[in-house]
XYZ file of C-alpha atoms in Angstrom:
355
model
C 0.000 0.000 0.000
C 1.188 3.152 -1.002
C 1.259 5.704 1.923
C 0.657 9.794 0.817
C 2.689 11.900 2.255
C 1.545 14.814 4.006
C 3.185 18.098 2.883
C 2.845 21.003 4.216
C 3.042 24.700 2.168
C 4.367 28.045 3.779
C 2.951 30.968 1.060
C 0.039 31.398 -0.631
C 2.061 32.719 -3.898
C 2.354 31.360 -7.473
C 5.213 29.141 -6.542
C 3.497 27.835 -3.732
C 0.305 27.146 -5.508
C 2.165 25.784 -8.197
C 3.942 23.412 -6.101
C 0.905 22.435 -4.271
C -0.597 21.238 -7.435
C 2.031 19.312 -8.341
C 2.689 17.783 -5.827
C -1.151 16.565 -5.125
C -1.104 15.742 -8.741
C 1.791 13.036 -8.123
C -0.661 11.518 -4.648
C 0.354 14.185 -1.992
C -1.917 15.334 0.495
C -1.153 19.057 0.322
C -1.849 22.000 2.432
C -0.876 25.725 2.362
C -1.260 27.970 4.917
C -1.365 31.358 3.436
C -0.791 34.637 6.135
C -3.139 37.285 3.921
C -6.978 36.932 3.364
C -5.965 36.135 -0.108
C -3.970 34.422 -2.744
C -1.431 35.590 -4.756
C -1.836 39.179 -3.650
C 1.446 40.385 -2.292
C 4.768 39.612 -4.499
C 2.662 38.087 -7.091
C 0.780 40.308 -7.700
C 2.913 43.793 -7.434
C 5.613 43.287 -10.414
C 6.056 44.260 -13.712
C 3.592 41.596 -14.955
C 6.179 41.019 -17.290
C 6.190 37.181 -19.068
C 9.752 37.542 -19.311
C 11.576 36.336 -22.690
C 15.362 36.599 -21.720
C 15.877 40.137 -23.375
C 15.848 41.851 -19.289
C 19.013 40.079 -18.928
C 21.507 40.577 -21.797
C 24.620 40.622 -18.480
C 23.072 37.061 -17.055
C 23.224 34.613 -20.436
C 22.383 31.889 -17.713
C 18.924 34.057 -16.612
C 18.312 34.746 -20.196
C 18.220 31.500 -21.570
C 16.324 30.368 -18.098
C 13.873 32.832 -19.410
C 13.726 31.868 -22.746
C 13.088 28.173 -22.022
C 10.320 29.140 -19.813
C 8.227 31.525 -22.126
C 6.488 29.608 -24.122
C 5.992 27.067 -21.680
C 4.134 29.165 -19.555
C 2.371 30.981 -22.227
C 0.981 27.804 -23.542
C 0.012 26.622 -19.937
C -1.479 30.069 -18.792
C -2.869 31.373 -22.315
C -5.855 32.876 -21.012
C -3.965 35.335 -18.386
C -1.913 36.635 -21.377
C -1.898 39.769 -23.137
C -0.033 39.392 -26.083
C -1.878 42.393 -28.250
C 0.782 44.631 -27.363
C 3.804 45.668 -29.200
C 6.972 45.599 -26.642
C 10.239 47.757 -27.491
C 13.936 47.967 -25.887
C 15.490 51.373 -26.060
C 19.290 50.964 -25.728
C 20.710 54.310 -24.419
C 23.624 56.379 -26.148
C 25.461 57.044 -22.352
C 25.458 55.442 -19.037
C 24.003 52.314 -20.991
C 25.784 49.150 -19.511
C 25.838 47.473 -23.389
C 25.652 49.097 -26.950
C 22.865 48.317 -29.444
C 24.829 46.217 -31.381
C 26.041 43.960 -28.036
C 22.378 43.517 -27.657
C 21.468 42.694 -31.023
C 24.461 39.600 -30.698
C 23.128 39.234 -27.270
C 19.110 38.240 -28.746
C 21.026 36.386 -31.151
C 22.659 34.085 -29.031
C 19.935 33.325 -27.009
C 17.307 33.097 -30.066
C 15.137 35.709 -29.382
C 13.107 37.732 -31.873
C 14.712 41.321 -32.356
C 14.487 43.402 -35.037
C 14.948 47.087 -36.143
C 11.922 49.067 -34.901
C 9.927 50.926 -37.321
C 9.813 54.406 -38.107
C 6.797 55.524 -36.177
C 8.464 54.176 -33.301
C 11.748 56.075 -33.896
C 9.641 59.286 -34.014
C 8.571 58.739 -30.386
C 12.144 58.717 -29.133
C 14.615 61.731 -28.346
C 17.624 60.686 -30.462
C 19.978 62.500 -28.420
C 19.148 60.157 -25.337
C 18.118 56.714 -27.509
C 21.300 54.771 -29.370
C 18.738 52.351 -31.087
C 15.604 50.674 -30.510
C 14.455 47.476 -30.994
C 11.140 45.538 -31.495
C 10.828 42.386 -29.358
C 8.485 39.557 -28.941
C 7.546 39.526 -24.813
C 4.273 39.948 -23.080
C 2.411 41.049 -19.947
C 0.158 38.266 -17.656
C -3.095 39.330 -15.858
C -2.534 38.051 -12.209
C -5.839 38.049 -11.107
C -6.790 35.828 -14.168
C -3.864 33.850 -13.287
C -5.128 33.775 -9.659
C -8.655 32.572 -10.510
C -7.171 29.958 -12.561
C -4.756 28.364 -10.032
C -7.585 28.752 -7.575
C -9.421 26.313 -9.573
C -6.697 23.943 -10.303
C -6.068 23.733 -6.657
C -9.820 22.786 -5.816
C -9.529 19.662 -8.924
C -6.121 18.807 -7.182
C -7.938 18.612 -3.945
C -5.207 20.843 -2.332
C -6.159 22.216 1.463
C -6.015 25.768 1.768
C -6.167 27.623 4.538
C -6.205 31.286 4.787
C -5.053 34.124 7.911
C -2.800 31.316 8.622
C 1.175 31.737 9.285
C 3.627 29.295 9.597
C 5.670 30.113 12.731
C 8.469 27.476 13.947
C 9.527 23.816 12.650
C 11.480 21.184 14.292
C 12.696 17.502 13.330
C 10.296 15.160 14.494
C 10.482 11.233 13.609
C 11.258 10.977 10.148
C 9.172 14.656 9.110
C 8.851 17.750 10.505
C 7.112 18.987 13.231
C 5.213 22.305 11.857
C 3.717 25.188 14.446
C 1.028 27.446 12.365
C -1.129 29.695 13.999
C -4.770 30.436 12.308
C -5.976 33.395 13.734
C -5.719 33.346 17.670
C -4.915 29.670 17.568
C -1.774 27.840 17.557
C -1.480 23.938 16.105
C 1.189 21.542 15.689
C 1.121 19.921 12.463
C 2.928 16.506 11.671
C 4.284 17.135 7.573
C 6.777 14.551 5.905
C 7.848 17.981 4.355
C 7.697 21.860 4.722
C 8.271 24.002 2.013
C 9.108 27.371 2.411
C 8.214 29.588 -0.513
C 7.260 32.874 2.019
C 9.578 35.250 -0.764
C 10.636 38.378 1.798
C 9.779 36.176 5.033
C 11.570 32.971 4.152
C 14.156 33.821 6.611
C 11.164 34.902 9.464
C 10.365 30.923 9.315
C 14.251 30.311 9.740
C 15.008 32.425 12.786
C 11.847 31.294 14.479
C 13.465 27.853 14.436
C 16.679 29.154 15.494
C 17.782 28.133 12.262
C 20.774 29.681 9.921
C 19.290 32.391 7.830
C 19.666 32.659 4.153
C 21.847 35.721 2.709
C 19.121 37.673 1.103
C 18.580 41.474 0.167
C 15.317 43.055 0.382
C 14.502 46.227 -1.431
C 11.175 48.737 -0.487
C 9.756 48.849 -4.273
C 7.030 51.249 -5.718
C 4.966 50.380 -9.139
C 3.656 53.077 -10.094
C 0.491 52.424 -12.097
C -0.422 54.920 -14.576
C -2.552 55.765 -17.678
C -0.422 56.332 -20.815
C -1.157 58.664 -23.816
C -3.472 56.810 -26.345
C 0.007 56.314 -28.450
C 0.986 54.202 -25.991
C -2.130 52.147 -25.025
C -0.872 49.409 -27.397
C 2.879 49.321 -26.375
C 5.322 48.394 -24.008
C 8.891 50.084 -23.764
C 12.433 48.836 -21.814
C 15.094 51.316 -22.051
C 18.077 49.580 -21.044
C 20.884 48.985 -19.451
C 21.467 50.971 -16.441
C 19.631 53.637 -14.582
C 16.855 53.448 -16.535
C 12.723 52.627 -16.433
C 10.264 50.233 -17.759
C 6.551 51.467 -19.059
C 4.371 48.011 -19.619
C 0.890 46.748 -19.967
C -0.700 45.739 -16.482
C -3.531 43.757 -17.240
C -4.932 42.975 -14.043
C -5.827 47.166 -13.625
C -6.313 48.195 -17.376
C -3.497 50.470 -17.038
C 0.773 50.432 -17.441
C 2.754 49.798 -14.778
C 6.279 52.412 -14.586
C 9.396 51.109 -13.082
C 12.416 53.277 -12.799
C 15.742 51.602 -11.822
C 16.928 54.564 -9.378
C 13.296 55.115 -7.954
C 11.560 52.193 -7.648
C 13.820 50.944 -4.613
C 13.282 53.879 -1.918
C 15.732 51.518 0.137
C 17.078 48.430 1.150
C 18.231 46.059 3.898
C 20.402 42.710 4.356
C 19.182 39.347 5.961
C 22.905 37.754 7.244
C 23.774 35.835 9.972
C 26.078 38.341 11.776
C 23.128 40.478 12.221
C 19.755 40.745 14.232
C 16.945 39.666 11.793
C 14.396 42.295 10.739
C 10.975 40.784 9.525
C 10.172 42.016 6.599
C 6.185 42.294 7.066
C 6.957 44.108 9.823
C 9.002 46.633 7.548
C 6.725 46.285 4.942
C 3.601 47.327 7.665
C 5.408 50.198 9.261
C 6.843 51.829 5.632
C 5.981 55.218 4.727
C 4.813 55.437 1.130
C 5.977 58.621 -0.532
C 5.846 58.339 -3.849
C 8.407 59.059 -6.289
C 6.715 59.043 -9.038
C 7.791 62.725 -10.035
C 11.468 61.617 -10.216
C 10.180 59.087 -12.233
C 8.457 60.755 -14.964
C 10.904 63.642 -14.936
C 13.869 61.215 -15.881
C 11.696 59.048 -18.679
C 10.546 61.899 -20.178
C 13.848 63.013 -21.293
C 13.961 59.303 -23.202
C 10.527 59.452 -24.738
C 9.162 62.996 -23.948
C 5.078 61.521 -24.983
C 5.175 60.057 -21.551
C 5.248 63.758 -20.215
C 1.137 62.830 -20.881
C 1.030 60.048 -18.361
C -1.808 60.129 -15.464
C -0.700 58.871 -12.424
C -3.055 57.005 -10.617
C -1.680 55.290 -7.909
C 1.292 52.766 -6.130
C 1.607 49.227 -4.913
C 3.971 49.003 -2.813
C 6.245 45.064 -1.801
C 9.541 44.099 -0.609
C 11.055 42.670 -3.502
C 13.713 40.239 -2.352
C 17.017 38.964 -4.563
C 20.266 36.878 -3.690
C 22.915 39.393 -3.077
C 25.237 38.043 -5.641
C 22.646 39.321 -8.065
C 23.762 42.776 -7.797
C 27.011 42.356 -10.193
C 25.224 40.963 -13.432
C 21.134 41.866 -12.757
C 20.309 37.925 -13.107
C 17.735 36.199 -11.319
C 18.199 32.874 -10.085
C 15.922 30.431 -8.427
C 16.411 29.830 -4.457
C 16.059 26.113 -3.607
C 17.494 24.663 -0.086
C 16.225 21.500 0.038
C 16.872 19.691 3.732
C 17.711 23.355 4.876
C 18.573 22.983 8.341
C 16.873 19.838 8.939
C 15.708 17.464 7.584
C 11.962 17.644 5.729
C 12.195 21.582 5.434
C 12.835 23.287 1.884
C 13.054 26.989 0.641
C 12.064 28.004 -2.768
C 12.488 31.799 -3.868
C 11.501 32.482 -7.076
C 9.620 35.514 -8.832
C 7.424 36.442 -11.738
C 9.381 39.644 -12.448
């Protein structure tokens, strides 16, 4: 007789509802235990919304090609939380631009991705002085409430548990598993699991020193999206000026408007998880931040690049602590966190992101 084992899910984003699934899928009996009142709604929801094609990454060949690979798969899987009926451009710019045009062009080239000369009308939009060239891409923008609703449903024919207002608190080895302390609400339970996974994002290290365990070298950053309404020339387009201190204008589907990321502004500041210091949970952080926008530092800076998005309408921020592996900061790539047995036995941490 085959005997499921019991697994237990820390995170109530993507990659812990994606996880779930599979693993019920393959006979687990699965249950996540998800902090917020609702799915997907922190990291997974506040990002670029970008379905990311490799071209973000033309200094990581190994993130690029990561990204390349997974495209299509997840365009094929998620189709209906797509938005493909834009047209997406990268700007390369003449100074402070980490790469020329013509190292991205061999860059897209070596990792097979579409990139061509953009047309005229495009070119128009641009101030030459600021712009080397511009290119037109193939990349495209999810709807993550769509893509919410979806994995909501997959979870339900998977027969995954989920339970919500629920936070994971300690762990400790106990006979061949994992002992698992969650509290729902006011109350507190002790949960026997074969195996914890740990996909909290930000908090994966809150889990960790709870149960006096060695935290994970991580760097948290306090980000702004800004979400906007473009000029109607716009509507239908997506533009990447890269590779440096510059900003991303894209497609958010889930609002019906763009979101604007600026490389300088979007971080309004940062902090270090390491084991030679106190650990600082990040909810707490997140909870106690105050949210002045920089959205005029923003706009002032892109403008210069593409002076139609002088005509943007601000509408409003989302605010998360978006969380990277420090040695990220030398090449801009993105790799997956995965600690299996982290600690002890039974316990795993997965980091990944959408953006």
């Amino acid at each position: 007789m085959v005997v499921q084992k019991n697994i237990v899910i820390a995170g109530g984003g993507f990659f812990g509802l994606y996880l779930a699934e599979q693993l019920a899928l393959r006979g687990c009996n699965v249950t996540i235990y998800e902090k917020g009142l609702h799915l997907m709604s922190r990291a997974s929801y506040v990002n670029q919304a970008r379905v990311h094609n490799g071209y973000h990454y033309p200094r990581s060949i190994l993130t690029a090609l990561r990204s390349r690979l997974s495209f299509p798969r997840f365009v094929n899987e998620f189709r209906d939380c797509v938005d493909d009926e834009f047209a997406k451009y990268y700007l390369i710019a003449g100074s402070l631009s980490k790469i020329t045009g013509e190292q991205f062009k061999r860059f897209c080239q070596r990792i097979g991705a579409d990139c061509d000369e953009a047309p005229p009308s495009v070119k128009r939009m641009i101030n030459p002085a600021m712009i080397d060239t511009i290119f037109s891409t193939t990349e495209y923008a999810f709807d993550s409430h769509k893509l919410r609703d979806m994995m909501i449903a997959r979870l339900a024919a998977a027969k995954v548990n989920v339970v919500m207002n629920a936070e994971v608190e300690r762990v400790k080895s106990f006979n061949n598993g994992v002992e698992v302390m969650v509290s729902v609400g006011t109350e507190k339970h002790n949960i026997y699991a074969d195996h914890l996974f740990n996909c909290t994002y930000s908090r994966i290290n809150y889990l960790l020193d709870g149960s006096e365990l060695e935290l994970i070298p991580l760097r948290h950053e306090m980000t702004e999206m800004c979400l906007v309404e473009v000029p109607d020339e716009l509507k239908k387009m997506g533009l990447t000026v890269m590779c440096g201190p510059f900003f991303s204008v894209m497609p958010f589907p889930s609002a019906q408007l763009h979101s604007f990321s600026h490389v300088r502004y979007t971080p309004h500041y940062q902090w270090n998880d390491n084991i030679h210091t106190p650990y600082e949970d990040a909810q707490k952080k997140y909870d106690k931040s105050a949210r002045q926008t920089a959205w005029g530092y923003m706009l002032r800076d892109a403008q210069r690049y593409v002076p139609s998005l002088s005509e943007c309408q601000y509408k409003r921020s989302i605010w998360e602590v978006k969380t990277i592996l420090p040695r990220s900061d030398s090449d801009d790539s993105r790799p997956i966190l995965f600690r299996a047995n982290h600690g002890l036995k039974g316990l795993h941490c997965v980091m990944g992101g959408l953006c």
